[in-house]
Amino acid sequence: MTTKKLRTGGEVDAWCTKCRLDLTHRIIAMVGDVVKKVECKTCMSHHLYRQPKSERESRAAARAASRSSSEPRAASASPRGGVERLTAAQRAERDQTLAWERAIAGQPSGAFKPYRITLTFGEGELIHHSKFGDGVVAKVIDRGKIEILFKDGPRTMAHGQP
């Protein structure tokens, strides 16, 4: 496989942050042999170079395969040997899942009330919803609304409706 040497003004495939697709981009800035800034030839937006999603996924798969063939590492260690860093959204999702697991853990199926819009629920009550599964009432918002924490996230639902 032959690859052309990248140069300013040349073309490269990259992930467009505006179009959210792998598209052809014009190189507008480089540092040494590394592409830094590109212009999308479709939407004409300028942004930092990001590898095409297909390349990122294939490299991630290769890393995962090499990791599984080597001896296992500690779950919290990152490849650089530091502590795993999570974004605020990832931390919130993890905390939310842990809260749901703590509330649901060890509860018999009889402890869950079936959800009906006509019933009134209180904070901490266990609910079984036909679509969302098992949940726990996180808070009572007002007379007609409650927030239920399900495995896939919190949902605001009606209750106590005639």
Tab-separated table of C-alpha atoms in Angstrom:
chain	number	residue	atom	x	y	z
A	1	MET	CA	0.000	0.000	0.000
A	2	THR	CA	1.414	3.390	-0.957
A	3	THR	CA	0.508	6.587	0.789
A	4	LYS	CA	1.141	10.094	-0.440
A	5	LYS	CA	3.143	12.432	1.752
A	6	LEU	CA	0.766	14.805	3.484
A	7	ARG	CA	1.286	18.511	2.814
A	8	THR	CA	-0.527	21.778	3.428
A	9	GLY	CA	-3.158	22.269	0.721
A	10	GLY	CA	-3.412	18.519	0.168
A	11	GLU	CA	-6.369	16.320	1.001
A	12	VAL	CA	-6.901	13.873	3.823
A	13	ASP	CA	-9.857	11.893	5.147
A	14	ALA	CA	-10.897	13.138	8.584
A	15	TRP	CA	-13.827	13.182	11.001
A	16	CYS	CA	-15.847	16.366	10.429
A	17	THR	CA	-17.030	17.763	13.747
A	18	LYS	CA	-19.870	19.688	12.098
A	19	CYS	CA	-21.132	17.048	9.617
A	20	ARG	CA	-20.329	14.230	12.070
A	21	LEU	CA	-19.055	12.041	9.237
A	22	ASP	CA	-15.758	10.826	7.797
A	23	LEU	CA	-15.230	13.178	4.843
A	24	THR	CA	-12.492	14.558	2.619
A	25	HIS	CA	-10.779	17.610	4.118
A	26	ARG	CA	-8.176	20.086	2.878
A	27	ILE	CA	-5.115	20.394	5.108
A	28	ILE	CA	-4.701	24.004	6.247
A	29	ALA	CA	-2.084	23.656	9.009
A	30	MET	CA	0.670	21.178	9.875
A	31	VAL	CA	3.401	20.967	12.506
A	32	GLY	CA	6.245	18.983	11.007
A	33	ASP	CA	4.640	15.916	9.404
A	34	VAL	CA	1.563	16.015	11.662
A	35	VAL	CA	-1.754	17.405	10.388
A	36	LYS	CA	-3.158	19.925	12.871
A	37	LYS	CA	-6.017	21.844	11.212
A	38	VAL	CA	-8.306	20.967	8.307
A	39	GLU	CA	-11.180	22.414	6.275
A	40	CYS	CA	-14.142	20.197	5.389
A	41	LYS	CA	-14.744	20.189	1.647
A	42	THR	CA	-18.452	19.548	2.220
A	43	CYS	CA	-19.466	22.166	4.808
A	44	MET	CA	-16.340	24.381	4.559
A	45	SER	CA	-15.877	24.470	8.352
A	46	HIS	CA	-12.382	24.708	9.878
A	47	HIS	CA	-11.486	22.494	12.817
A	48	LEU	CA	-8.675	20.518	14.386
A	49	TYR	CA	-7.776	17.311	12.560
A	50	ARG	CA	-9.424	14.194	13.932
A	51	GLN	CA	-8.712	10.752	12.561
A	52	PRO	CA	-11.585	9.173	10.622
A	53	LYS	CA	-13.885	7.207	12.901
A	54	SER	CA	-13.173	4.016	10.958
A	55	GLU	CA	-9.413	4.344	11.704
A	56	ARG	CA	-10.038	5.078	15.390
A	57	GLU	CA	-12.302	2.029	15.721
A	58	SER	CA	-9.858	-0.312	13.960
A	59	ARG	CA	-6.971	0.900	16.160
A	60	ALA	CA	-9.096	0.531	19.296
A	61	ALA	CA	-10.001	-3.032	18.274
A	62	ALA	CA	-6.335	-3.836	17.673
A	63	ARG	CA	-5.407	-2.414	21.096
A	64	ALA	CA	-8.162	-4.428	22.771
A	65	ALA	CA	-7.008	-7.608	21.032
A	66	SER	CA	-3.403	-7.063	22.088
A	67	ARG	CA	-4.536	-6.258	25.638
A	68	SER	CA	-6.577	-9.436	25.934
A	69	SER	CA	-3.655	-11.562	24.716
A	70	SER	CA	-1.249	-10.032	27.229
A	71	GLU	CA	-1.552	-10.484	30.975
A	72	PRO	CA	-4.502	-8.653	32.582
A	73	ARG	CA	-3.951	-5.234	34.130
A	74	ALA	CA	-5.605	-3.639	37.110
A	75	ALA	CA	-9.059	-2.349	36.153
A	76	SER	CA	-8.420	1.185	37.349
A	77	ALA	CA	-5.004	1.599	35.735
A	78	SER	CA	-4.715	3.478	32.468
A	79	PRO	CA	-2.181	2.596	29.733
A	80	ARG	CA	0.113	5.328	31.081
A	81	GLY	CA	0.063	3.856	34.569
A	82	GLY	CA	-2.088	6.616	36.085
A	83	VAL	CA	-5.558	6.521	37.540
A	84	GLU	CA	-8.406	6.157	35.059
A	85	ARG	CA	-9.911	9.564	34.284
A	86	LEU	CA	-13.627	9.798	33.721
A	87	THR	CA	-15.563	12.715	32.336
A	88	ALA	CA	-18.217	14.320	34.505
A	89	ALA	CA	-20.933	12.634	32.417
A	90	GLN	CA	-19.295	9.210	32.807
A	91	ARG	CA	-18.953	9.721	36.574
A	92	ALA	CA	-22.603	10.822	36.850
A	93	GLU	CA	-23.753	7.797	34.834
A	94	ARG	CA	-21.633	5.443	36.958
A	95	ASP	CA	-22.935	6.974	40.207
A	96	GLN	CA	-26.502	6.777	38.946
A	97	THR	CA	-26.095	3.100	38.016
A	98	LEU	CA	-24.561	2.362	41.419
A	99	ALA	CA	-27.461	4.107	43.182
A	100	TRP	CA	-29.942	2.063	41.147
A	101	GLU	CA	-28.072	-1.183	41.915
A	102	ARG	CA	-27.943	-0.388	45.655
A	103	ALA	CA	-31.696	0.298	45.769
A	104	ILE	CA	-32.656	-2.795	43.763
A	105	ALA	CA	-30.075	-5.290	45.111
A	106	GLY	CA	-31.501	-8.251	46.978
A	107	GLN	CA	-35.122	-7.148	46.685
A	108	PRO	CA	-37.644	-9.934	46.034
A	109	SER	CA	-39.885	-9.549	43.000
A	110	GLY	CA	-42.867	-9.115	45.344
A	111	ALA	CA	-41.370	-5.893	46.721
A	112	PHE	CA	-41.961	-4.084	43.425
A	113	LYS	CA	-45.300	-2.369	42.868
A	114	PRO	CA	-46.560	-2.354	39.286
A	115	TYR	CA	-46.486	1.175	37.863
A	116	ARG	CA	-49.865	2.693	37.101
A	117	ILE	CA	-50.556	6.357	36.509
A	118	THR	CA	-53.504	6.164	38.917
A	119	LEU	CA	-51.409	4.999	41.901
A	120	THR	CA	-49.582	7.417	44.199
A	121	PHE	CA	-45.969	6.637	45.114
A	122	GLY	CA	-43.579	7.896	47.778
A	123	GLU	CA	-39.832	8.399	47.779
A	124	GLY	CA	-37.860	5.144	48.001
A	125	GLU	CA	-40.687	2.905	46.788
A	126	LEU	CA	-39.774	0.121	44.361
A	127	ILE	CA	-41.596	0.166	41.025
A	128	HIS	CA	-41.862	-2.297	38.147
A	129	HIS	CA	-42.636	-0.628	34.824
A	130	SER	CA	-43.706	-2.768	31.861
A	131	LYS	CA	-41.351	-0.948	29.467
A	132	PHE	CA	-38.480	0.402	31.607
A	133	GLY	CA	-38.172	-2.471	34.094
A	134	ASP	CA	-37.406	-2.180	37.802
A	135	GLY	CA	-36.884	1.226	39.362
A	136	VAL	CA	-36.912	3.190	42.563
A	137	VAL	CA	-38.693	6.483	43.232
A	138	ALA	CA	-35.824	8.979	43.568
A	139	LYS	CA	-37.980	11.973	44.457
A	140	VAL	CA	-41.521	13.262	44.471
A	141	ILE	CA	-41.503	16.385	42.308
A	142	ASP	CA	-45.087	17.442	43.052
A	143	ARG	CA	-48.565	15.992	43.531
A	144	GLY	CA	-48.684	14.616	39.986
A	145	LYS	CA	-45.029	13.899	39.130
A	146	ILE	CA	-42.281	11.637	40.415
A	147	GLU	CA	-38.755	10.901	39.272
A	148	ILE	CA	-38.041	7.186	39.011
A	149	LEU	CA	-34.475	5.924	38.686
A	150	PHE	CA	-34.322	3.038	36.218
A	151	LYS	CA	-31.187	1.179	35.122
A	152	ASP	CA	-30.928	3.282	31.949
A	153	GLY	CA	-31.448	6.569	33.789
A	154	PRO	CA	-33.995	8.687	35.636
A	155	ARG	CA	-37.417	9.370	34.144
A	156	THR	CA	-40.076	11.840	35.190
A	157	MET	CA	-43.424	10.087	35.313
A	158	ALA	CA	-46.961	10.964	36.284
A	159	HIS	CA	-48.676	9.483	39.341
A	160	GLY	CA	-51.875	9.991	41.313
A	161	GLN	CA	-53.901	10.876	38.215
A	162	PRO	CA	-57.641	10.084	38.243
